[in-house]
Coordinates of C-alpha atoms (C1' of nucleotides) in Angstrom, one line a residue:
Chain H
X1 CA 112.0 -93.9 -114.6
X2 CA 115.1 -91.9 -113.8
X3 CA 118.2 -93.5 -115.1
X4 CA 119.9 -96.5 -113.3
X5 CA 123.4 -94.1 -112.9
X6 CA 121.3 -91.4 -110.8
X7 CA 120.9 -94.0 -107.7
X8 CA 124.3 -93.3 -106.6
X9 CA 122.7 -90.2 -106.2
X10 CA 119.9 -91.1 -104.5
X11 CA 122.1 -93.3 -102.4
X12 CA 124.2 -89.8 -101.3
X13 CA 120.8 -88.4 -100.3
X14 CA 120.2 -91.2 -98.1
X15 CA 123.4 -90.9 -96.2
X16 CA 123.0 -87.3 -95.7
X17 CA 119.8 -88.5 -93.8
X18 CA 121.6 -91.1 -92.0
X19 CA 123.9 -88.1 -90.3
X20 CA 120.7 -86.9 -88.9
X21 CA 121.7 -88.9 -85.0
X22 CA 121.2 -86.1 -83.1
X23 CA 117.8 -86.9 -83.7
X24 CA 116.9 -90.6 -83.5
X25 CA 113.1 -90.7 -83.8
X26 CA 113.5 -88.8 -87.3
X27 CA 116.4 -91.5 -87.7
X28 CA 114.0 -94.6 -86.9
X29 CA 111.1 -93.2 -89.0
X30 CA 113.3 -92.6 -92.2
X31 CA 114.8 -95.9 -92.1
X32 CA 111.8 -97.8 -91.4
X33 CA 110.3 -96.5 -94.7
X34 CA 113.2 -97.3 -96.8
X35 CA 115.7 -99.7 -95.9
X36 CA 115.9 -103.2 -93.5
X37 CA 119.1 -104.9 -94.3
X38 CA 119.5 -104.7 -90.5
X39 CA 119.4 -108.3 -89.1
X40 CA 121.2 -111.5 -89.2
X41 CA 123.2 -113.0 -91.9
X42 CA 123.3 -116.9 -93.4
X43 CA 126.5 -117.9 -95.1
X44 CA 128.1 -120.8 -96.7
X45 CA 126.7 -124.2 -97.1
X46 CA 124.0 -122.9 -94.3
X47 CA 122.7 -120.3 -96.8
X48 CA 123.4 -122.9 -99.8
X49 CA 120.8 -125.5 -98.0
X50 CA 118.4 -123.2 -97.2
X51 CA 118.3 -122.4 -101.1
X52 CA 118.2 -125.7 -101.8
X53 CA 115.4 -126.9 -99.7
X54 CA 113.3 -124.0 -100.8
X55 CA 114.1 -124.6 -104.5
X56 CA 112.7 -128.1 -104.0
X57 CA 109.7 -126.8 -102.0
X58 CA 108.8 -125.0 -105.2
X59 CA 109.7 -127.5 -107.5
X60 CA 107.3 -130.3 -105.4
X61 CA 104.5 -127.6 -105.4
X62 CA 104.7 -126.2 -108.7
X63 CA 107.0 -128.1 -110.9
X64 CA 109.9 -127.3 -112.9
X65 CA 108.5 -125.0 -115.6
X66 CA 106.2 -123.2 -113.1
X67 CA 109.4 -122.5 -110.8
X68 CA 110.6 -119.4 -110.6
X69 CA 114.2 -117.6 -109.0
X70 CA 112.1 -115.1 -107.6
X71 CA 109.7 -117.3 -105.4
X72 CA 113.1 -119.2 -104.4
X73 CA 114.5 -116.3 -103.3
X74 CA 111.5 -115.3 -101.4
X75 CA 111.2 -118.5 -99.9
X76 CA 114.7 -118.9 -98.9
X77 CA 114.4 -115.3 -97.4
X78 CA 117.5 -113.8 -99.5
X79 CA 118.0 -111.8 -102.9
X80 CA 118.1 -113.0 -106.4
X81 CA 121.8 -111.6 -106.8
X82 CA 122.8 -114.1 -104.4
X83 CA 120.8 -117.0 -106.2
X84 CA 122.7 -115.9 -109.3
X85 CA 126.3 -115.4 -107.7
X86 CA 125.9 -118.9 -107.2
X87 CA 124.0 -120.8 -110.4
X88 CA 123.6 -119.5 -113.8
X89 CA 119.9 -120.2 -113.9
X90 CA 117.4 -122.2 -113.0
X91 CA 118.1 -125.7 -114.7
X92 CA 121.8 -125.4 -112.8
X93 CA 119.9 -124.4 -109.3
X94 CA 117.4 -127.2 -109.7
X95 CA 119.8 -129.9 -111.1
X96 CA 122.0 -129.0 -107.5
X97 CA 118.6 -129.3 -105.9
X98 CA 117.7 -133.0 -107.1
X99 CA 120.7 -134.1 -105.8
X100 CA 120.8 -132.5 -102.5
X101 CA 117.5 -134.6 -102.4
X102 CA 118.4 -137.8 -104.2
X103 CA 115.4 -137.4 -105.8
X104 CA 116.3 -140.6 -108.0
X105 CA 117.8 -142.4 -105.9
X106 CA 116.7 -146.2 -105.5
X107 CA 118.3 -149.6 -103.9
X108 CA 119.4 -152.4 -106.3
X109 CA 117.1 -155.4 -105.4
X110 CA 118.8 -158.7 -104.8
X111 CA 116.1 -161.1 -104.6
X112 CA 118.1 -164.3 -106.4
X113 CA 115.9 -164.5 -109.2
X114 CA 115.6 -161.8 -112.2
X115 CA 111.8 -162.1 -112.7
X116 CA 111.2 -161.0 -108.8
X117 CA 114.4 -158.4 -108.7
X118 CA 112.7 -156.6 -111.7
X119 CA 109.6 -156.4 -110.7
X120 CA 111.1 -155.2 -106.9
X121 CA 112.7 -152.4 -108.9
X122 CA 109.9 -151.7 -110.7
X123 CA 107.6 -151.4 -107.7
X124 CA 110.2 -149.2 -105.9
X125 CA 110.2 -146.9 -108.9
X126 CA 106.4 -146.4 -109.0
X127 CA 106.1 -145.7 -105.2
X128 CA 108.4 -142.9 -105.8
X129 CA 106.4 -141.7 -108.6
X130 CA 103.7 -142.1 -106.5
X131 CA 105.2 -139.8 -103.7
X132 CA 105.3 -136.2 -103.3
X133 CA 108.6 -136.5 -105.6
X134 CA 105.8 -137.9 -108.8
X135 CA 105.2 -134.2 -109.5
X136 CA 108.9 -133.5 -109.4
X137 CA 109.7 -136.1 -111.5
X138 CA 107.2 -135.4 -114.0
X139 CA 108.6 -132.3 -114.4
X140 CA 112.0 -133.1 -114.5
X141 CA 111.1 -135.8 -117.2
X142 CA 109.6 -132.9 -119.5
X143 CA 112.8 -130.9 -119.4
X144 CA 114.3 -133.7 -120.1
X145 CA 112.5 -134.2 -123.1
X146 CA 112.6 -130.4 -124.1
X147 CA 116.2 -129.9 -123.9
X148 CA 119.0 -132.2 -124.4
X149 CA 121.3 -130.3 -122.6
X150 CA 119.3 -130.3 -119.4
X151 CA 118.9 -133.7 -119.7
X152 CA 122.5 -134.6 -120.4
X153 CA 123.2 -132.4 -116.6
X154 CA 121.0 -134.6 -115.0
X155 CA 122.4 -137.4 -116.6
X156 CA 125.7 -136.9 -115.6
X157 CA 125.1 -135.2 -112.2
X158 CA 122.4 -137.2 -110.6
X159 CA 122.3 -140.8 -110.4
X160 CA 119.2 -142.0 -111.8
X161 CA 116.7 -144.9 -112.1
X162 CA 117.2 -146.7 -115.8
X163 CA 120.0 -148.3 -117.7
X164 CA 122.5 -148.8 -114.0
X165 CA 120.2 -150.6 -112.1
X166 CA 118.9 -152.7 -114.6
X167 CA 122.4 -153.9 -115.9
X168 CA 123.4 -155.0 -112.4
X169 CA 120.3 -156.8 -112.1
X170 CA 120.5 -158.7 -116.0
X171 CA 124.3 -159.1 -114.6
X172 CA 123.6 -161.1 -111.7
X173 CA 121.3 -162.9 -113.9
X174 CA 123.8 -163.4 -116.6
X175 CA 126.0 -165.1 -113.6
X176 CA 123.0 -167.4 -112.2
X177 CA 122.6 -168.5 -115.8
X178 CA 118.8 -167.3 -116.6
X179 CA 120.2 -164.6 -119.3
X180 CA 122.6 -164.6 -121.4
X181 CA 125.7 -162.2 -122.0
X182 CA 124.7 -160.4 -125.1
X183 CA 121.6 -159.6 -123.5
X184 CA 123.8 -156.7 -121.6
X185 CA 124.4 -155.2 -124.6
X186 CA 121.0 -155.7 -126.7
X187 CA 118.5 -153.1 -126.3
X188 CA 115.9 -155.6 -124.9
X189 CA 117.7 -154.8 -121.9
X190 CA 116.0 -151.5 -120.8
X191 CA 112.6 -152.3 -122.5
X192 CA 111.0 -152.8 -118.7
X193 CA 112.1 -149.4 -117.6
X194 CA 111.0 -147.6 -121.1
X195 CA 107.7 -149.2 -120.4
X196 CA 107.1 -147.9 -117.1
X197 CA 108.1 -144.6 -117.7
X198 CA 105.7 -144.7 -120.8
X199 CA 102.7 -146.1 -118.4
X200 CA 103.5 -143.1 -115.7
X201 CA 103.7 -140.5 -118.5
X202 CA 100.7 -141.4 -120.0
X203 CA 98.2 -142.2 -117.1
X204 CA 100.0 -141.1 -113.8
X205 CA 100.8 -142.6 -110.9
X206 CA 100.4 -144.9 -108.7
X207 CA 101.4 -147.4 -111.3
X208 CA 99.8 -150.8 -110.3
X209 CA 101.1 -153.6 -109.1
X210 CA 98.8 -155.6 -112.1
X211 CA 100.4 -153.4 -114.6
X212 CA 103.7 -154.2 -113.0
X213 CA 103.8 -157.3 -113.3
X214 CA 102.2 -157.6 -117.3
X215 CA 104.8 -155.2 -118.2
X216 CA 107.3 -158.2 -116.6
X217 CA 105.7 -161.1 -117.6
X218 CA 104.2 -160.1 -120.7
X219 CA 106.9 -158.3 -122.1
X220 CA 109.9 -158.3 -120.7
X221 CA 110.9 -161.5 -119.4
X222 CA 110.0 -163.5 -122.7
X223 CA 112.6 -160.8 -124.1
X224 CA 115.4 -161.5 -122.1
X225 CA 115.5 -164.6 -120.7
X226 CA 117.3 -167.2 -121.8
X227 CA 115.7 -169.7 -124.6
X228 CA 113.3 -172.9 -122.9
X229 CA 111.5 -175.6 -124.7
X230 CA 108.4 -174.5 -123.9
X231 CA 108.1 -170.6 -123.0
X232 CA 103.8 -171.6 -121.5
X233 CA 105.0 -173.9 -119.5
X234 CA 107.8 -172.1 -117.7
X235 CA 105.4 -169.0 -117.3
X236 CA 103.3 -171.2 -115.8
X237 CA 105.9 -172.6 -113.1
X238 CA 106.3 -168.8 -112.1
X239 CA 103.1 -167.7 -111.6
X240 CA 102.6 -171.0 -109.6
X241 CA 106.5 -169.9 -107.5
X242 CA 104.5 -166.6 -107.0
X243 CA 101.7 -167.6 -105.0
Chain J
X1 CA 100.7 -95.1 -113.6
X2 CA 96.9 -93.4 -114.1
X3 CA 94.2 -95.9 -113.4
X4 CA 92.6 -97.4 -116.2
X5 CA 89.8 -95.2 -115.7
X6 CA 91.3 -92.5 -117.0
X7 CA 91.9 -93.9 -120.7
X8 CA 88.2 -93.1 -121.6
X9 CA 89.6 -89.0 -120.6
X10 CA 92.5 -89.8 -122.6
X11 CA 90.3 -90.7 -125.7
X12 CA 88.1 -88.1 -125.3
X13 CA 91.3 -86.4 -125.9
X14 CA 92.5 -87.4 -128.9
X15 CA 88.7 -86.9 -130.1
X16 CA 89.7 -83.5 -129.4
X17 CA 92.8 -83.5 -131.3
X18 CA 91.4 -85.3 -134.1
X19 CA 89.0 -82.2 -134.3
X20 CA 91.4 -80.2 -135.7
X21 CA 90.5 -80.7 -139.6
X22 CA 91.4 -77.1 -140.2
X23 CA 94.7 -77.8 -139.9
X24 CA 96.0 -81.4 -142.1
X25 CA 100.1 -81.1 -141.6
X26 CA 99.1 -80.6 -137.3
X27 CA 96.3 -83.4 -137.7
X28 CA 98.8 -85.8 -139.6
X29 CA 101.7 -85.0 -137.6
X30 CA 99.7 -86.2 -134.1
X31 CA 97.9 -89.0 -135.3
X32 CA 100.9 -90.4 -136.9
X33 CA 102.7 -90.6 -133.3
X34 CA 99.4 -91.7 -131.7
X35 CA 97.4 -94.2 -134.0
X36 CA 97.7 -95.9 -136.5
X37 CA 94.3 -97.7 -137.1
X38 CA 93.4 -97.0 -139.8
X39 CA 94.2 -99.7 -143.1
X40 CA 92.8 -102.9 -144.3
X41 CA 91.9 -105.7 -142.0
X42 CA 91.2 -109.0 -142.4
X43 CA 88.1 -110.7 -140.7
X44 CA 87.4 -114.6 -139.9
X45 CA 89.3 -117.7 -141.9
X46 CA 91.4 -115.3 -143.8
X47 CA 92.6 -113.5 -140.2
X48 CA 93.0 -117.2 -138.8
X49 CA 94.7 -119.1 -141.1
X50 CA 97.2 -116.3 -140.5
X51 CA 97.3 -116.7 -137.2
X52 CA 97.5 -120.4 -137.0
X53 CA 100.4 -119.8 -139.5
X54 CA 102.3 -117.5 -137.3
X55 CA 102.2 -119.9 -134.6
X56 CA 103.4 -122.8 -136.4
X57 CA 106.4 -120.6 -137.6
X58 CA 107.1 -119.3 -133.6
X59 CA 106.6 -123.1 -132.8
X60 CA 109.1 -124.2 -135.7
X61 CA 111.6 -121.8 -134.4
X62 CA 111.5 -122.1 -130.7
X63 CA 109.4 -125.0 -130.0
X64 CA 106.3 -124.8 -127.7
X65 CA 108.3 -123.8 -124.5
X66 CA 109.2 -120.4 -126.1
X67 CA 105.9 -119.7 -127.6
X68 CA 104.6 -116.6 -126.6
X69 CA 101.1 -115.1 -127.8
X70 CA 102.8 -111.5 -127.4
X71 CA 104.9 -112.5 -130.5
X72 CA 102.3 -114.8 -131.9
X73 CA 100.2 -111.3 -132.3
X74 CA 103.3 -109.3 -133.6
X75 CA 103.8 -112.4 -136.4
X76 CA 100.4 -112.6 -137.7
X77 CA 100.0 -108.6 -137.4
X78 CA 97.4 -108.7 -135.1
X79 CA 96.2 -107.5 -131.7
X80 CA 96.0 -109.9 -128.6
X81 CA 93.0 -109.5 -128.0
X82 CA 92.2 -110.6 -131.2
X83 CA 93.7 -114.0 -130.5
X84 CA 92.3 -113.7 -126.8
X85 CA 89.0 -114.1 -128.4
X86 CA 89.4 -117.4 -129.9
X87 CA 91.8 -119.7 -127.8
X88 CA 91.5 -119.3 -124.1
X89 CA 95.2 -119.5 -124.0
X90 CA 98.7 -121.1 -125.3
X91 CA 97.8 -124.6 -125.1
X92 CA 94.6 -124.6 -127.5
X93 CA 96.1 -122.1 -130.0
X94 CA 98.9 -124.5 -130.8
X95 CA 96.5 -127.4 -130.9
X96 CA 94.5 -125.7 -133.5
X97 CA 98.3 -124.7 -135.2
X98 CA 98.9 -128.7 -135.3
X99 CA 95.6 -129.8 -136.3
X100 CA 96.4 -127.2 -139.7
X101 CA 99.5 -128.9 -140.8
X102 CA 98.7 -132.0 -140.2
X103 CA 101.6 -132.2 -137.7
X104 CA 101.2 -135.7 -137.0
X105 CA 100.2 -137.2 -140.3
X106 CA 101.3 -140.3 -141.7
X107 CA 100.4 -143.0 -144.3
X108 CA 99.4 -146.3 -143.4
X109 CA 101.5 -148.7 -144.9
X110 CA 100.3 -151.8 -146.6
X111 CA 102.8 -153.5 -147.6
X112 CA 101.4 -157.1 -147.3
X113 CA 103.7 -158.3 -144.3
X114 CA 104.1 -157.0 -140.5
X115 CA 108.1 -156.9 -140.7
X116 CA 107.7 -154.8 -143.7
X117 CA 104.7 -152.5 -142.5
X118 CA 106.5 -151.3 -139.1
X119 CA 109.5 -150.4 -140.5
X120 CA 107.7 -148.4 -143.2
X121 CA 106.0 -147.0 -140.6
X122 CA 108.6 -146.3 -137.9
X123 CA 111.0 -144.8 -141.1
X124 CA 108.0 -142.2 -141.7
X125 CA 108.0 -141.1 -138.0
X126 CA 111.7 -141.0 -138.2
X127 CA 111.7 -138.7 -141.5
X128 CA 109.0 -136.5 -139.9
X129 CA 110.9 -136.5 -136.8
X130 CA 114.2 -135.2 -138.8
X131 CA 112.1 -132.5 -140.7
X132 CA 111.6 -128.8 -139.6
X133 CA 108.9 -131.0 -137.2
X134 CA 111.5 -132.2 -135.4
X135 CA 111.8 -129.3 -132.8
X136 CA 107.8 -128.6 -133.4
X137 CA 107.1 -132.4 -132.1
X138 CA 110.3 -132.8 -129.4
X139 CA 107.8 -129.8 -127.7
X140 CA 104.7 -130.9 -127.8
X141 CA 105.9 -134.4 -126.4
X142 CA 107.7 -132.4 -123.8
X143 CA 104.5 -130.7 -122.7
X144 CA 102.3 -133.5 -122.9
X145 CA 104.5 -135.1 -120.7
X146 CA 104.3 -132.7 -118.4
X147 CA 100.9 -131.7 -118.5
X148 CA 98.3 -134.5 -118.6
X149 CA 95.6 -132.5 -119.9
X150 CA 97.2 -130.7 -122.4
X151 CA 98.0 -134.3 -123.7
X152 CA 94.6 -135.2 -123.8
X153 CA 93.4 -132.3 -125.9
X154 CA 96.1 -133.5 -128.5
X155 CA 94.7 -136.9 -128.4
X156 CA 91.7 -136.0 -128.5
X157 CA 91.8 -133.3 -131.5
X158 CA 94.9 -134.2 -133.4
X159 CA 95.5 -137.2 -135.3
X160 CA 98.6 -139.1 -133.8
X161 CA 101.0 -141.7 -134.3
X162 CA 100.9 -144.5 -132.5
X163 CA 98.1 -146.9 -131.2
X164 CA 95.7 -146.3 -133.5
X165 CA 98.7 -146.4 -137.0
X166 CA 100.2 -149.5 -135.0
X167 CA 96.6 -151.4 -134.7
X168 CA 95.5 -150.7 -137.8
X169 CA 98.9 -152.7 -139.3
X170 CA 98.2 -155.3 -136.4
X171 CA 94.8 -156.0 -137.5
X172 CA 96.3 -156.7 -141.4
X173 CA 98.6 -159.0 -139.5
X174 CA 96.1 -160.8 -137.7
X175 CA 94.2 -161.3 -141.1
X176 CA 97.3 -162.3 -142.5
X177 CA 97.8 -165.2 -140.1
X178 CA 101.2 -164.1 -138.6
X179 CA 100.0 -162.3 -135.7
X180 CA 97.4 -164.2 -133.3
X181 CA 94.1 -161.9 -132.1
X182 CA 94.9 -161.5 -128.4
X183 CA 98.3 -159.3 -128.9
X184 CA 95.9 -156.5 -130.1
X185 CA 94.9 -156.4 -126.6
X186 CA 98.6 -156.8 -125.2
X187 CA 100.9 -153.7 -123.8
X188 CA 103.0 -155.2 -126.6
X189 CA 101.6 -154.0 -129.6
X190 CA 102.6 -150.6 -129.0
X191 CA 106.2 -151.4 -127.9
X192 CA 108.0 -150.2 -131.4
X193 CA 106.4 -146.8 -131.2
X194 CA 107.8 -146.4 -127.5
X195 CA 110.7 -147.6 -128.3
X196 CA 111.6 -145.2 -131.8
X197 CA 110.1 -142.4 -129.6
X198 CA 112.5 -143.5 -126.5
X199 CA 115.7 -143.2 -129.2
X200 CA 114.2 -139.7 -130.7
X201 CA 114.0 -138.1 -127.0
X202 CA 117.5 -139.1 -126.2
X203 CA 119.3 -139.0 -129.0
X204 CA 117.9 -136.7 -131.3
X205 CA 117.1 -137.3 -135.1
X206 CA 117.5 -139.0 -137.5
X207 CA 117.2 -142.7 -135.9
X208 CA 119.1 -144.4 -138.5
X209 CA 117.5 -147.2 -140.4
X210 CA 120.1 -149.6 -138.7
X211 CA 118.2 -148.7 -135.1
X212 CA 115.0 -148.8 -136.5
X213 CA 115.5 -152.5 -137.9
X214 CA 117.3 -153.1 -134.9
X215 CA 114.1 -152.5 -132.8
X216 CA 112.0 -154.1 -135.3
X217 CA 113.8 -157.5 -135.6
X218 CA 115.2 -157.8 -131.9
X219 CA 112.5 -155.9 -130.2
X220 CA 109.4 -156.4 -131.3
X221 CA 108.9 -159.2 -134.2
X222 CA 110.0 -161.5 -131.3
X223 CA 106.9 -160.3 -128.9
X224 CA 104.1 -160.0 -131.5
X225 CA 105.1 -162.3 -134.0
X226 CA 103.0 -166.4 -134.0
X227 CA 104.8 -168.5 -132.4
X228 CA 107.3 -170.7 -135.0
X229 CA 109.2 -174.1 -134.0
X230 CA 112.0 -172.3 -134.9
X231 CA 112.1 -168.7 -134.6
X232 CA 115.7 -168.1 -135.8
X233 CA 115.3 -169.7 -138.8
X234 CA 111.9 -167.8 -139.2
X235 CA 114.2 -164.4 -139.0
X236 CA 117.3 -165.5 -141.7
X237 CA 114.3 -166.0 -144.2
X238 CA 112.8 -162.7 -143.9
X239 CA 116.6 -161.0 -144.0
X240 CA 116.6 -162.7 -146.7
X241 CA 114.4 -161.7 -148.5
X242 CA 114.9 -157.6 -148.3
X243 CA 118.2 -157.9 -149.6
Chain Z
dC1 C1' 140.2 -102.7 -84.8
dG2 C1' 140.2 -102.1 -89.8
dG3 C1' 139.7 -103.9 -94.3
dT4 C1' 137.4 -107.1 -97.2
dT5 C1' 133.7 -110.0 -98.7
dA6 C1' 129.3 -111.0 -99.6
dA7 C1' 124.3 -111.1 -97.9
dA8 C1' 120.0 -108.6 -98.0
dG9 C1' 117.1 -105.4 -99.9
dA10 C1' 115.9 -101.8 -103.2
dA11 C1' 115.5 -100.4 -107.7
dC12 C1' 115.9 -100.8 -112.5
dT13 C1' 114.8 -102.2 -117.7
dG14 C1' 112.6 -105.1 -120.7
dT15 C1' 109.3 -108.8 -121.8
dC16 C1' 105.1 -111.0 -121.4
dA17 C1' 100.2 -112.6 -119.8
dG18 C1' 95.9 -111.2 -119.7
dT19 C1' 92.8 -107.3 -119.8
dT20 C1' 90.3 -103.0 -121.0
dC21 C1' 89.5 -99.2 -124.0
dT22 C1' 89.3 -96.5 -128.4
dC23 C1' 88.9 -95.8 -133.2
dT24 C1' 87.1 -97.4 -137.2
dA25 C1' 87.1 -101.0 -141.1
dA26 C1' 83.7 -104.5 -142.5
dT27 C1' 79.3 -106.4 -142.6
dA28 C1' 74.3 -107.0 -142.5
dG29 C1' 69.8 -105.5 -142.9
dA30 C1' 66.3 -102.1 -144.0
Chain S
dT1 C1' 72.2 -95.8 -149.7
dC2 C1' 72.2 -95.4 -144.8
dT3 C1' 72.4 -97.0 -140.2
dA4 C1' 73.6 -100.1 -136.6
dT5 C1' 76.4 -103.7 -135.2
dT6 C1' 80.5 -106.5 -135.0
dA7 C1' 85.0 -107.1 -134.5
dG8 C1' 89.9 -106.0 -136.0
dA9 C1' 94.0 -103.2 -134.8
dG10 C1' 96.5 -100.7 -131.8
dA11 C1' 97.3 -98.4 -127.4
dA12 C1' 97.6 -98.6 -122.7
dC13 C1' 97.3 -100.9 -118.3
dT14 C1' 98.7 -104.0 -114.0
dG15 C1' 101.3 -107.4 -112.2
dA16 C1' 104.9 -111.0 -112.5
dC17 C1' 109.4 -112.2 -113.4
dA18 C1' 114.4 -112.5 -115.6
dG19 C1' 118.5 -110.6 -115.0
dT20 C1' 121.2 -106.8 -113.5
dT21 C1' 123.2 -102.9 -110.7
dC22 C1' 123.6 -100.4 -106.5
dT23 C1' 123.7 -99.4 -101.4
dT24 C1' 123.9 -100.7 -96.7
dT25 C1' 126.0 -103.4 -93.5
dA26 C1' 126.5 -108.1 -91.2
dA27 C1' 130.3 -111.6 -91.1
dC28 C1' 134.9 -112.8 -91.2
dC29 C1' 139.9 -112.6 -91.1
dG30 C1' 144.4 -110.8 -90.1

DNA sequence: CGGTTAAAGAACTGTCAGTTCTCTAATAGA
DNA sequence: TCTATTAGAGAACTGACAGTTCTTTAACCG
């Protein structure tokens, strides 16, 4: 309406009110109406979390594109200038977020054998789709998809499920002798990931532990491990290890 | 500001003005800085096709993400309301956009063996994938991964690549002899497709011929392919004969 | 205590979703 | 041809939000 340069004005008008002390009620009343930056004060890392946790409070109950600075702010209880003091935009804010979080974050399974580490992996993978963080994920995954750049942040920023696990696990394989070395370097190697991410994408979580193990047995492990005689037969001794 | 009540007074103003006959250089002079409604206007598939075309330009030049039925309207020189009419929202106008140009559309090779059908296949994606399409289809994956039913409604009404391509070239392969019956039912036959849309997502286009083949003859031929005495041998023939 | 920094809130401009209203170009039917 | 109806085009509206600027004043430091 009136032009941003007259609020200094506006902002002299306001102090003339403010000399008003010998009367206080008129005092209370005016600044009641108008103004309550009266109170106390985050700052630091204290404010930081609080941003943070908020950010991933929206992000769980709305995703990343339906996210918004102005609900984090809200939630957080503090102004958008601060948000943007701090991050650029939204992707910086919730890439910060994730790893506050460790939204990705899963233990390397060392169960001796490949077939049972994968499928341990895999497993811990789908619960966390399965958890609150699925929605997150989801989300993340989109952007992910949408813009390169995003995804190369979150690449390089937050440790995530995919090509690190899996090497050490084919690794440790490679040393007990049930894959061998070029393996590491084929792209047979991330195939079992690829496909769950595929089944989650597709039809949602929780991904089941039947699906789990076809994408293993079915798939993956005739891909990487090393060549037998007889591929039925050693499926066979597995399956019967299994039960 | 006034509620929208108050528009039917408005109008009844401008009926007023409008009344002033007497006088053409006042009556031209107001209605040109009021309305301009008057002009030639297209009415059902003429009005539509333009539409649709106006979307798949906004979706060609800033994906699906930055489509905005605001400038959707502006592009096609229409109202919103117009468009408000037809598609409940974003989503189903951009279905209707793909479902024009054949977004998805490819041919299904025949080229009289698996090895040589795939990569046919998987190079038509990849050309697609490199075209203007490129930024069009990098969208729409990203929003069908991130919204389920949005990726239903584009399996459901548009044509895609994918299962029902890769089947149709498996079922030739299972008449051929070289593929047995039950890996039509396996999560394998659809493991190139994941796979070439994997290297598309993160790495961009082209995929190279060299990566295609690569999934092709490390990837999958191993998993779908009958089972050979001597399945290395089996692969040196077929290299040799494309070259 | 005084000066500096930055938090909190207000306000601003512009864009856009979705909606309603008005004027009037097409169309259909008598 | 005339009349009534439909729907296209444009205007205007409310509310949400991005990103920005300004003001007041709570923290912090020397």
């Amino acid at each position: 309406m009136l032009p941003q340069g007259t609020q200094r004005h506006l902002g002299k008008h306001s102090g003339v009110t403010l000399s008003l002390n010998v009367n206080p009620t008129v005092e209370s009343a005016v600044e009641s109406a108008v103004d309550h930056r009266k109170g106390p004060r985050r700052r630091g890392e204290e404010l930081e979390r609080a941003i943070l946790t908020a950010a991933l409070e929206e992000l769980t109950e709305v995703g990343y594109a339906g996210l918004t600075m102005e609900r984090v702010a809200a939630r957080a209880r503090t102004s958008k200038a601060v948000l943007y003091r701090r991050w650029p935009g939204r992707a910086e804010l919730v890439v910060d977020a994730c790893k506050l979080r460790a939204v990705s974050d899963v233990d390397v399974p060392d169960t001796g054998a490949l077939r049972t580490d994968v499928i341990s992996l895999l497993q811990q993978v789908s619960a966390k789709m399965a958890s609150a963080l699925g929605g997150i994920l989801r989300g993340l995954i989109a952007e992910m998809t949408r813009d390169p750049d995003f995804a190369r942040m979150i690449r390089e920023r937050v440790h995530t499920v995919g090509p690190a696990t899996i090497h050490i696990i084919l690794e440790r394989a490679v040393e007990r002798g049930e894959v061998e070395p070029w393996i590491l370097e084929s792209r047979r190697a991330t195939v079992a990931i690829d496909l769950l991410r595929n089944q989650f994408l597709l039809y949602g979580a929780p991904v089941e532990d039947e699906v789990i193990r076809d994408i293993v047995d079915d798939v993956y492990l005739p891909l990487v491990l090393s060549p037998a005689p007889n591929r039925q037969a050693e499926r066979a001794l597995c399956d019967g290890l299994s039960s």
